[in-house]
Coordinates of C-alpha atoms in Angstrom, one line a residue:
X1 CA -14.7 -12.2 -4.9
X2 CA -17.7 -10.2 -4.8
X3 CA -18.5 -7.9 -2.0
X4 CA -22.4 -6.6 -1.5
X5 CA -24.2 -4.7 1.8
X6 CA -27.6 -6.5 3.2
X7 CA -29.7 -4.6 4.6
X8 CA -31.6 -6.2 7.8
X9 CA -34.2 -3.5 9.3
X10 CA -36.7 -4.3 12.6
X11 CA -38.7 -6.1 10.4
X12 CA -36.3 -9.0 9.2
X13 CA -34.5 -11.7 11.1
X14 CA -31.3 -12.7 10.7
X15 CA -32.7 -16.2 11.6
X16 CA -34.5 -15.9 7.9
X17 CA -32.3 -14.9 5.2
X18 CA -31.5 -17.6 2.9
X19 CA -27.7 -18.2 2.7
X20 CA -24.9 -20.9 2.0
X21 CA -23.2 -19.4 5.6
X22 CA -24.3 -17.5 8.4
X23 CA -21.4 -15.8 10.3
X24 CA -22.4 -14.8 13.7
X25 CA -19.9 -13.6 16.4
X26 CA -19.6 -15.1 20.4
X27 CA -17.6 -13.7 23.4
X28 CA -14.9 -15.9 25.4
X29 CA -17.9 -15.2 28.7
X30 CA -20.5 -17.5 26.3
X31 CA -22.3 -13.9 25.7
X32 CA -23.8 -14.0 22.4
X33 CA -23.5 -10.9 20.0
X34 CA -26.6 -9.6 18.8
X35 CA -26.7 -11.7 15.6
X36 CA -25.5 -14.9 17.7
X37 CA -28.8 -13.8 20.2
X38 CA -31.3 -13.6 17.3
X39 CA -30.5 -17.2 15.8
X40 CA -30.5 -18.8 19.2
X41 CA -34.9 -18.7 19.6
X42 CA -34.7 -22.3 20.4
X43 CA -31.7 -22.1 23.1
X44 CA -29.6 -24.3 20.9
X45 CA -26.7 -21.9 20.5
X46 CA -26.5 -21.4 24.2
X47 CA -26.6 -25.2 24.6
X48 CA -23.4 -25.4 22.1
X49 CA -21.5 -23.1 24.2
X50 CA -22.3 -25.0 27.7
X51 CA -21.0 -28.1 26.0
X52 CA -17.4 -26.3 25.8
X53 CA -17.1 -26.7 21.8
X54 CA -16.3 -23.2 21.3
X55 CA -14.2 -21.1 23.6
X56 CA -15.1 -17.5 22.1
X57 CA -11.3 -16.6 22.0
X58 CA -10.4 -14.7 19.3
X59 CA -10.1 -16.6 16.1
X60 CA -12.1 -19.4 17.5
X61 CA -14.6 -21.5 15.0
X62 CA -17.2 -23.5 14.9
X63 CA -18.9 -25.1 12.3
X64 CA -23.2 -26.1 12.4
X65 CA -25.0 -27.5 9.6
X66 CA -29.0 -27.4 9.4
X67 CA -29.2 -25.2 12.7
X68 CA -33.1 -25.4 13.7
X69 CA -35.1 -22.3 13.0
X70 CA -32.0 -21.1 11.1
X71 CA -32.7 -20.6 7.0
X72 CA -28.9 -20.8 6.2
X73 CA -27.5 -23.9 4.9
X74 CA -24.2 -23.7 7.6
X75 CA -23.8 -21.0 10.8
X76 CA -20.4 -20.3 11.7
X77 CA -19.8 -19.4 15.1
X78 CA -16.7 -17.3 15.4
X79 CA -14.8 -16.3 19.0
X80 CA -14.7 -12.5 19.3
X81 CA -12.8 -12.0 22.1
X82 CA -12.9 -11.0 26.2
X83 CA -14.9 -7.7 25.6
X84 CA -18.0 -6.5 23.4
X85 CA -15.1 -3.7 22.9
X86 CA -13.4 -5.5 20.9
X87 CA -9.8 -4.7 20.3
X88 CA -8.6 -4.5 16.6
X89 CA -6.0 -7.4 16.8
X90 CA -8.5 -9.8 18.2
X91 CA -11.2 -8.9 15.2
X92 CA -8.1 -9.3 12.7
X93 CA -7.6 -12.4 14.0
X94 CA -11.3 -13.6 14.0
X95 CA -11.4 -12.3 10.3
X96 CA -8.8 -14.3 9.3
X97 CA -10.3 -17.3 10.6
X98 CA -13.0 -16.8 8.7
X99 CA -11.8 -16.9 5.7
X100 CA -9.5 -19.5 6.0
X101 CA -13.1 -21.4 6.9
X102 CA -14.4 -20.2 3.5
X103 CA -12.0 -21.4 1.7
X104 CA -13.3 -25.4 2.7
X105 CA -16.9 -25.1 2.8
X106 CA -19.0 -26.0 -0.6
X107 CA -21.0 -23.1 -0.3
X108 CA -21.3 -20.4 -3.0
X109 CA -22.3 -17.4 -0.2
X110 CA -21.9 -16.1 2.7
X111 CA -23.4 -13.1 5.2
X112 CA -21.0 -11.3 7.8
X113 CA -23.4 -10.7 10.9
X114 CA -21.1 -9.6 13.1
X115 CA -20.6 -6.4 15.7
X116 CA -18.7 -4.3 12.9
X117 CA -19.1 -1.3 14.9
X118 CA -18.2 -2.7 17.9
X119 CA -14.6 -2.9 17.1
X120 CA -12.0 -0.4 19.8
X121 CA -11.8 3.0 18.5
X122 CA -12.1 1.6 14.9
X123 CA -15.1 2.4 12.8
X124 CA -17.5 0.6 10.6
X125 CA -15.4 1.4 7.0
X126 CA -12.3 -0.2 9.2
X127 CA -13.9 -3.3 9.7
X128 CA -15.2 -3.6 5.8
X129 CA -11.9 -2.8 5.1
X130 CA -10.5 -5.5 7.1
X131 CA -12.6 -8.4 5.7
X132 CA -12.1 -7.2 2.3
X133 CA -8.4 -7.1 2.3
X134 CA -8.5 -10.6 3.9
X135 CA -10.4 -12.5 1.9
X136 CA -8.8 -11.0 -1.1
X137 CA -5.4 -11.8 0.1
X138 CA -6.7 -15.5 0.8
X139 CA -7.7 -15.8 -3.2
X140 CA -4.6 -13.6 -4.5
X141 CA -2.2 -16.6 -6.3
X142 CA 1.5 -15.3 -8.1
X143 CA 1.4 -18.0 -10.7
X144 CA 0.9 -14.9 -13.1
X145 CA 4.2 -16.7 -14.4
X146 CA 3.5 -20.4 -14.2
X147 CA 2.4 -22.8 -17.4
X148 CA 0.6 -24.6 -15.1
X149 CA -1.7 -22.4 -13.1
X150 CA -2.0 -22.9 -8.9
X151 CA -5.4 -24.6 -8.3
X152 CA -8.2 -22.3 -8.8
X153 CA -9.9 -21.5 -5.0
X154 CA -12.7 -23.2 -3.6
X155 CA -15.2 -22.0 -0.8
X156 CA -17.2 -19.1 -0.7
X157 CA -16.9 -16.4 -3.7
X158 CA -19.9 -14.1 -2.6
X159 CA -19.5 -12.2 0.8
X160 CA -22.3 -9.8 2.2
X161 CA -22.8 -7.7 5.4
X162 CA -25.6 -7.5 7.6
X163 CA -26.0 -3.9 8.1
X164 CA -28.8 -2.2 9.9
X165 CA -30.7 0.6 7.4
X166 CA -28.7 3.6 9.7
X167 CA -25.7 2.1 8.5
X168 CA -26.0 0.9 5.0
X169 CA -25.2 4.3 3.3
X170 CA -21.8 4.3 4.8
X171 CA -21.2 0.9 4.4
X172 CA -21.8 0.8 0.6
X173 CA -19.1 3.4 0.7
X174 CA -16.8 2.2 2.9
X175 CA -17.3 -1.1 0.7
X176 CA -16.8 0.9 -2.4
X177 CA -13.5 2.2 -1.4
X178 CA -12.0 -1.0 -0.1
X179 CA -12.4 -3.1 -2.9
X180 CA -10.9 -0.3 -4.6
X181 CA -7.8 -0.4 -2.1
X182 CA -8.3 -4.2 -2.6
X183 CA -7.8 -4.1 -6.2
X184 CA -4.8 -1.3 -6.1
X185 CA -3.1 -3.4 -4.0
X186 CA -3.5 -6.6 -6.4
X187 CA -2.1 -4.4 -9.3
X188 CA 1.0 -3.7 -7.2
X189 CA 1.2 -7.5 -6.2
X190 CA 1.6 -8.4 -9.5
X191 CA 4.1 -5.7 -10.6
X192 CA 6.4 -6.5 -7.7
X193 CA 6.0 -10.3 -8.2
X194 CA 6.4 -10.7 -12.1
X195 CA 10.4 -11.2 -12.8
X196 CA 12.9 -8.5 -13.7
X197 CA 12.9 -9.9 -17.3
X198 CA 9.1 -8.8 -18.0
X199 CA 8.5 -6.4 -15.7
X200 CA 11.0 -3.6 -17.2
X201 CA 11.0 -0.1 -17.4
X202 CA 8.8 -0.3 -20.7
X203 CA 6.5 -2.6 -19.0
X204 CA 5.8 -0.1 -16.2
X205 CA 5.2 2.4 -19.0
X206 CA 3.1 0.0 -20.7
X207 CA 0.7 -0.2 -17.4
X208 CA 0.5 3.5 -16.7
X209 CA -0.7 3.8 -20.5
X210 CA -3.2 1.0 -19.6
X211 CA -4.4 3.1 -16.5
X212 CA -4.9 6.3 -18.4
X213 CA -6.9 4.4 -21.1
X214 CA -9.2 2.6 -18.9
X215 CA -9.8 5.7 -16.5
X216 CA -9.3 8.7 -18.7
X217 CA -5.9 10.0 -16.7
X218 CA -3.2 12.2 -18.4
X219 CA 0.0 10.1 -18.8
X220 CA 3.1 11.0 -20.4
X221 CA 6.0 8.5 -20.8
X222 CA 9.7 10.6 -21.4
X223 CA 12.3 8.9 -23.0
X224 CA 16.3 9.3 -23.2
X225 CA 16.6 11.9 -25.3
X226 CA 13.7 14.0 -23.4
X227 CA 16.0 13.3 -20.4
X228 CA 19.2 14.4 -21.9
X229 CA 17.4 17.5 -22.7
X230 CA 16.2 17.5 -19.3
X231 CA 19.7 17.5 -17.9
X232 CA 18.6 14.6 -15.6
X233 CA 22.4 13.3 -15.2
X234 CA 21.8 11.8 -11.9
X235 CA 19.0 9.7 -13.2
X236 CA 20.7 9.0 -16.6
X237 CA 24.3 8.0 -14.6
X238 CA 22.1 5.0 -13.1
X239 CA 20.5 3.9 -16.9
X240 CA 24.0 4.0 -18.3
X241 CA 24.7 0.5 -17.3
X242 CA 21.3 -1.1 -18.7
X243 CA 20.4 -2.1 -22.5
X244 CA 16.6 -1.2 -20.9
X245 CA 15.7 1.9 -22.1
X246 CA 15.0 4.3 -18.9
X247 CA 11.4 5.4 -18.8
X248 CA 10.3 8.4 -16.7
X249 CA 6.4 8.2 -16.2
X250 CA 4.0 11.3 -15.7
X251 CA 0.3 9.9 -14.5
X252 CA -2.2 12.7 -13.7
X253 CA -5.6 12.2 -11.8
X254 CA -7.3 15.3 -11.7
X255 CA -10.0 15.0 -10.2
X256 CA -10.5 17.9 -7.9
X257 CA -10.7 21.6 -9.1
X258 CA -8.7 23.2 -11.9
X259 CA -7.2 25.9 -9.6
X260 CA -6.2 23.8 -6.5
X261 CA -2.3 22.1 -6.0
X262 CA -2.0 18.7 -6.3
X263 CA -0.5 16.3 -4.3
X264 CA 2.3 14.4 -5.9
X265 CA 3.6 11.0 -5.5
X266 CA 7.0 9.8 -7.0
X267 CA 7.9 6.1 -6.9
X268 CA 11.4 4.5 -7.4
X269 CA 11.4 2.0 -10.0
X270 CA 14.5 0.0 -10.3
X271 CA 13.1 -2.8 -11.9
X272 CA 16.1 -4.8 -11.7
X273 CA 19.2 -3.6 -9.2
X274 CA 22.4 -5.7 -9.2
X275 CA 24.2 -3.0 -7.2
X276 CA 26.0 -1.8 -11.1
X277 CA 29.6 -1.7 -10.4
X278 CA 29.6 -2.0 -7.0
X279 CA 27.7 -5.4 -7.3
X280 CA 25.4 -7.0 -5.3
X281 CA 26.8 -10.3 -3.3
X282 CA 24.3 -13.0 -5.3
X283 CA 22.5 -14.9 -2.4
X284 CA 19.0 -13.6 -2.9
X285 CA 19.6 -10.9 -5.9
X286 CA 17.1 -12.3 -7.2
X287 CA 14.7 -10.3 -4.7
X288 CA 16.1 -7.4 -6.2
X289 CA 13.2 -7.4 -8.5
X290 CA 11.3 -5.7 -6.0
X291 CA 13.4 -2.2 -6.0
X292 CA 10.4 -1.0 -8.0
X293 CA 7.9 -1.6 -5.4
X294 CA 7.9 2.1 -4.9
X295 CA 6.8 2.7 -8.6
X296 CA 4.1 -0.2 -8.5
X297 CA 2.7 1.2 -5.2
X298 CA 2.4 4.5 -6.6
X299 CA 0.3 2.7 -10.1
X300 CA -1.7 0.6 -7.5
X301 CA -2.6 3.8 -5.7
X302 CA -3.7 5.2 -8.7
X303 CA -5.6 1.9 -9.9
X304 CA -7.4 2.7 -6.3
X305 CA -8.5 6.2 -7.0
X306 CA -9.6 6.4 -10.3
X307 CA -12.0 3.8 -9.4
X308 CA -13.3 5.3 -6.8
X309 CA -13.3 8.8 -8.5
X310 CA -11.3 10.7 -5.7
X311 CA -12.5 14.1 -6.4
X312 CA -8.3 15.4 -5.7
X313 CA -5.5 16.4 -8.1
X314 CA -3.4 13.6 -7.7
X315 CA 0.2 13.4 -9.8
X316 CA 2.2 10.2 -9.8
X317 CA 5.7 10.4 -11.1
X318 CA 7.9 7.2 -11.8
X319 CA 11.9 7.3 -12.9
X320 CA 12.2 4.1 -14.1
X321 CA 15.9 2.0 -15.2
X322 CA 17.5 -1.1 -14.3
X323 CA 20.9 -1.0 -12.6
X324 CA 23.1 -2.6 -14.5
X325 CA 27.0 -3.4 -14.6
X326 CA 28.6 -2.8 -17.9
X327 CA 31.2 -1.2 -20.0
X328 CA 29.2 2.1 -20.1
X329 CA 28.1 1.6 -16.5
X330 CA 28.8 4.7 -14.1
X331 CA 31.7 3.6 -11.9
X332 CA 32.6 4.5 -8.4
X333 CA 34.5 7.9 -8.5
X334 CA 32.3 9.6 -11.3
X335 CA 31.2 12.9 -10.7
X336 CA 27.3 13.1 -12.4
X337 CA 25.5 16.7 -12.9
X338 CA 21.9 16.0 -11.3
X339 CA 18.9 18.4 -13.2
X340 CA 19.0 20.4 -10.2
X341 CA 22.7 21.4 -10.9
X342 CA 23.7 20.0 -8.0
X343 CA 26.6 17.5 -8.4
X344 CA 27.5 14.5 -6.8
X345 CA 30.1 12.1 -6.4
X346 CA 29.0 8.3 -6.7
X347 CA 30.7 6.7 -3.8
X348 CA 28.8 4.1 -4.5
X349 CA 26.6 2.7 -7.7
X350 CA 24.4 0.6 -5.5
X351 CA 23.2 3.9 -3.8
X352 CA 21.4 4.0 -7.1
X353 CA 17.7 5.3 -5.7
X354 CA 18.8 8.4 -4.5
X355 CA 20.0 9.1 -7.6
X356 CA 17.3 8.3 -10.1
X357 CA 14.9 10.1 -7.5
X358 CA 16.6 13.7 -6.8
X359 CA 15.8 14.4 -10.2
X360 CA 12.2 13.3 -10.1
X361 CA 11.9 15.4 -7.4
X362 CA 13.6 18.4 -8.7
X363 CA 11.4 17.6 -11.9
X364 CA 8.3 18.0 -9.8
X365 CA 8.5 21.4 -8.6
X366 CA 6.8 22.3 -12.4
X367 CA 3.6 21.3 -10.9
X368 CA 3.5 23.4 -7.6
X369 CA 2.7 21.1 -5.7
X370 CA 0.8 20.9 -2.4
X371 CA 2.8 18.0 -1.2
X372 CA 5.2 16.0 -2.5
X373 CA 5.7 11.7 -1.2
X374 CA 8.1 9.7 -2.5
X375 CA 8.1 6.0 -2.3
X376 CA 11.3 3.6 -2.3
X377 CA 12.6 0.8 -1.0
X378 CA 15.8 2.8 -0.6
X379 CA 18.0 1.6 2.3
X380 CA 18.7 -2.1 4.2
X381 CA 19.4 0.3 7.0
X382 CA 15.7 1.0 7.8
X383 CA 15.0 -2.4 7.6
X384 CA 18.0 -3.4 10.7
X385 CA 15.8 -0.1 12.4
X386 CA 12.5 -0.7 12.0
X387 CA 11.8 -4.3 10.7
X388 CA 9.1 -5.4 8.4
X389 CA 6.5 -4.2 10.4
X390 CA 6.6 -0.2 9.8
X391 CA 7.7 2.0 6.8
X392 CA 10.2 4.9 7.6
X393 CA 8.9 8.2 7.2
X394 CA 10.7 11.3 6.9
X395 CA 10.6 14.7 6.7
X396 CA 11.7 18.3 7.7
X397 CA 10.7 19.7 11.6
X398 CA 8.7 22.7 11.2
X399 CA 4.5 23.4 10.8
X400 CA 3.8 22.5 7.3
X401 CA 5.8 19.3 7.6
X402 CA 4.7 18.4 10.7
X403 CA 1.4 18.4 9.1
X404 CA 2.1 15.9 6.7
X405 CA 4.1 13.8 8.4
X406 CA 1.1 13.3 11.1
X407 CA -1.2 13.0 8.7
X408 CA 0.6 9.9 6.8
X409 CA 1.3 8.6 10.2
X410 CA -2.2 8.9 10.9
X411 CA -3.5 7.3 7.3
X412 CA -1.0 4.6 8.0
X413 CA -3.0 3.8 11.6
X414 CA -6.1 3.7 10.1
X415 CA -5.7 1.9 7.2
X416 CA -3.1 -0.8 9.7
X417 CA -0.4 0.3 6.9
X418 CA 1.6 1.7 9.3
X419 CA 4.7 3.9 9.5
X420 CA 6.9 5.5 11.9
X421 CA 8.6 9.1 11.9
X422 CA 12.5 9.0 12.1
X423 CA 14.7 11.5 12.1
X424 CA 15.8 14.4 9.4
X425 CA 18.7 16.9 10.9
X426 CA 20.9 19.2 9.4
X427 CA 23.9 17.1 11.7
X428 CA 23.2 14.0 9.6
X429 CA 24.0 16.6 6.2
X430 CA 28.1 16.8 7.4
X431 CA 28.0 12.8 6.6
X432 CA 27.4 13.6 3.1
X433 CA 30.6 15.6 2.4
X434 CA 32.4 15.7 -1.1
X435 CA 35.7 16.6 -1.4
X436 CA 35.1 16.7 -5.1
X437 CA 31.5 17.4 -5.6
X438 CA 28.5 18.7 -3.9
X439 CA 27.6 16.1 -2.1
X440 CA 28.5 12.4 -2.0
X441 CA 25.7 9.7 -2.6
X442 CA 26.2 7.9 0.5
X443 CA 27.1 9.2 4.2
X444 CA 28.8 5.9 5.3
X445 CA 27.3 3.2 7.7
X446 CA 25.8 5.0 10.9
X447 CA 22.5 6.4 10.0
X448 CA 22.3 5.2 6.3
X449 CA 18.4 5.6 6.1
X450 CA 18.8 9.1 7.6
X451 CA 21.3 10.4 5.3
X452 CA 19.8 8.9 2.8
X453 CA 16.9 10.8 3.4
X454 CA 18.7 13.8 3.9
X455 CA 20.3 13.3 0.2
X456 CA 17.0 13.2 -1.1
X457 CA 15.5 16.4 1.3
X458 CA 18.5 18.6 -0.9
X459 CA 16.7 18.2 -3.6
X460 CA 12.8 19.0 -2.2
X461 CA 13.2 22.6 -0.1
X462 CA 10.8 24.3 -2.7
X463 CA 7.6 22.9 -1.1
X464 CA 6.3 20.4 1.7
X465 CA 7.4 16.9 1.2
X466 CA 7.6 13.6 3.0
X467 CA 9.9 10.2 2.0
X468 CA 8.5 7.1 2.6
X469 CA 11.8 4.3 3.1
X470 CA 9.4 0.8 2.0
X471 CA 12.3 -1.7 2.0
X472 CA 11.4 -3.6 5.1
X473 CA 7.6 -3.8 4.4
X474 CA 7.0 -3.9 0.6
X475 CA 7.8 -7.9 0.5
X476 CA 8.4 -10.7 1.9
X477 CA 11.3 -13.5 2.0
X478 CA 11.2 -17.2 2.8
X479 CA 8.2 -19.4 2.4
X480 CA 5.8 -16.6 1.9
X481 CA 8.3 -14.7 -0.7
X482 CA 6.0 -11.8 -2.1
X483 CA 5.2 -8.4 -3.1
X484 CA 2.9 -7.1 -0.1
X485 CA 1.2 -4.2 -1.8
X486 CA 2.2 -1.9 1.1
X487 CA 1.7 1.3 0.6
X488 CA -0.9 1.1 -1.1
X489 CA -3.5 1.1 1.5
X490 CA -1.3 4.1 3.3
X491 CA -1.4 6.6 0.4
X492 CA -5.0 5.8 -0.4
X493 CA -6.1 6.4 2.7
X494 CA -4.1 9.8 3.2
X495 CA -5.3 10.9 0.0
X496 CA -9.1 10.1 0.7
X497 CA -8.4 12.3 4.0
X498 CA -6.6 15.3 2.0
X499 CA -9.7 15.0 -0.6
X500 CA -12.6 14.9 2.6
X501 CA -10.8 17.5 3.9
X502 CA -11.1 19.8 1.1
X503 CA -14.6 18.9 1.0
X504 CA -15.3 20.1 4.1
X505 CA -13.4 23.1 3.6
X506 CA -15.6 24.4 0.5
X507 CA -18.6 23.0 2.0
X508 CA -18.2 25.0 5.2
X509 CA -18.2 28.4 3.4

């Protein structure tokens, strides 16, 4: 799909670009947008909507062909909702509409004239956004895996927006970054969707090595040995099990100045977890393929800004193993050393995330970092408390992590990636008790994506950090089964903030 801004100044008509299909907007009180108004010299639009054809509710169409006075082949009138304010659900909805229409008509084009900055306490990069991500969700297809490919998408493969000349700077932008976004969340699609038996630890390394190539990023793949002399035990206990060598990615964007602290992401990749000794029941295992969704949102994030060029020091950090049961497996009982020093008792092997990550995050304190996020589809817990609509986030109460807890809930809002703060006390530590150890790898049923989280926070009280729990949004079961690319458009969007925001900074001395 191909993505382009058109300008339309005082001097053009809408009514006279040449196009395969004019998109113009209408409100449920028959008021036309300003698009819809400039089409409608003759009266004919406004005769349409007297008829009753088209109610203007949100996600409404309607379909003309050889519209007088109109150069485009087809004008597609689209329902916007009760208000010229409109509210963000009711544009989704008309969006998705739209594209669903592009995918039937013959035509090779089509131009978005519709009130993008019209849309309730959204902006015009928002809206872009929207359409892009939409469309590009309509054409995505898993067959990645399939002899015999899904049928290739018809419709419209061009889309363009009307933009006035005030507005076309920051829409080429906005556009710029989206399809970025677009494409980052594509890459982690594909990752998340292609079966444990390809997509392994060494595949994963294999695509961060592609990254670095194409956009010049440092990357650095550790192996077992480096581990072992690492002292990651924790991380190792979990690889025991697998006849897939473990894989511990380093990807660096460095993009903003030598001297300033970068933000680092780590991302659990399990690429297969049967639960190792304590095994997984086997009605849908086979969505365990998606326990590295964390690691493939963190390569998607990364696909998203190198292409955009995010002037930010970015580090992404991936521990990467199946978890596998086997003579050499870990077993419940065992005692590991994590590279902290820390030791823990394995209560249970299918807490296995935890475990590969506190020494990921220990590992990252090297890079004094200004933030630290790590991404996992950690606990079925968050999913019985939040769903599949909103990511868990966690992290300590006081001023610095307040800060970046706000400002991921806040990237999440804008980018409609959205998460929701639970939690993180020092009561929920006494559930993580050891007789025998340190601390235990699980703190029982009540709270289990708190303590979780509160296993991993142990590990991270060297500088500001946040945990992201992604197990009840990064795919989808049933009829739709999927990788959803989530977080994706989260991170991005916090890290274009934290990257704006330094710019303004140094420009404002």
């Amino acid at each position: 799909m191909d993505f382009s801004i058109k300008t339309i100044d005082a001097k053009t008509s809408i009514a006279t670009v040449k196009t395969g299909c004019l998109v113009v907007g209408i409100f449920e009180n028959r008021k036309l947008s300003a698009a819809a108004a400039a089409i409608d010299k003759t009266g004919a639009v406004t005769a349409i909507l007297k008829t009753g054809d088209l109610s203007g509710k949100p996600g409404s169409t309607l379909l003309l062909r050889g519209l007088q006075g109109v150069a485009a082949d087809r004008v597609l009138l689209v329902g916007l909702g009760d208000s010229e304010d409109i509210k963000d659900k009711h544009f989704n909805q008309t969006v998705q509409a739209i594209v669903r229409v592009f995918g039937t008509l013959g035509g090779n084009d089509a131009l978005l004239a519709l009130p993008l900055n019209q849309v309730k306490q959204r902006d015009l990069g928002w809206a872009i956004g929207n359409v892009v991500q939409s469309a590009r969700d309509q054409l995505y297809r898993s067959d990645a895996q399939k002899s015999k490919k899904d049928p290739a998408p018809a419709g419209v493969k061009k889309i363009a927006f009307a933009l006035s000349s005030t507005d076309t700077a920051s829409g080429k932008q906005a556009l710029l970054e989206h399809v970025a976004i677009a494409n980052g969340v594509e890459l982690s699609k594909e990752l998340g969707n292609l079966s444990g038996n390809v997509c392994t630890p060494t595949y994963l390394a294999n695509t961060a090595k592609k990254l670095a190539k194409e956009y010049k990023l440092g990357i650095e793949v550790l192996d077992r040995k480096q581990l072992q002399a690492l002292k990651m035990g924790s991380f190792l206990s979990v690889a025991n099990g697998s006849d897939e060598p473990p894989k511990f990615i380093v990807l660096k964007h460095m993009g903003g100045k030598g001297k300033d602290a970068p933000v680092v992401l780590v991302g659990k990749g399990i690429t297969f977890d049967s639960g190792g000794i304590s095994l997984k029941p086997g009605a849908a295992m086979d969505e365990m393929k998606y326990d590295m969704c964390g690691a493939a949102s963190v390569l998607g994030t990364f696909r998203a800004i190198a292409e955009m060029g995010l002037k930010l020091n970015v580090i992404g950090v991936i521990p990467s193993t199946e978890n596998m049961p086997s003579g050499s497996a870990t077993k419940p009982g065992d005692i590991v050393t994590s590279m902290s020093g820390q030791t823990i008792e394995v209560l249970n092997t299918d807490a296995e995330g935890r475990l590969i990550l506190c020494d990921a995050l220990t590992y990252v304190e090297r890079f004094k970092p200004a933030a630290v996020i790590d991404i996992a589809t950690l606990t079925g817990a968050c999913i019985v408390a939040l769903g599949h609509h909103n990511a868990g986030l966690f992290s300590r109460d006081d001023e610095a992590h307040d800060k970046l807890a706000s400002d991921l809930l806040a990237a999440g809002k804008a980018s409609g990636d959205t998460a929701w703060r639970m939690p993180i006390e020092d009561a929920y530590q006494e559930q993580l008790k050891s007789n025998f150890a340190d601390v235990a790898n699980i703190g029982g049923m009540p709270a289990g994506s708190v303590t979780a989280a509160c296993f991993l926070e142990r590990f991270t009280r060297k500088y500001t950090w946040a945990h992201l729990d992604i197990a009840g949004v990064a795919w989808r079961s049933g009829p739709t089964k999927g990788a959803t690319g989530r977080p994706v458009p989260l991170l991005t969007a916090y890290l274009l903030g934290q990257a704006r925001a330094g710019n303004a900074k140094a420009t404002s001395k």
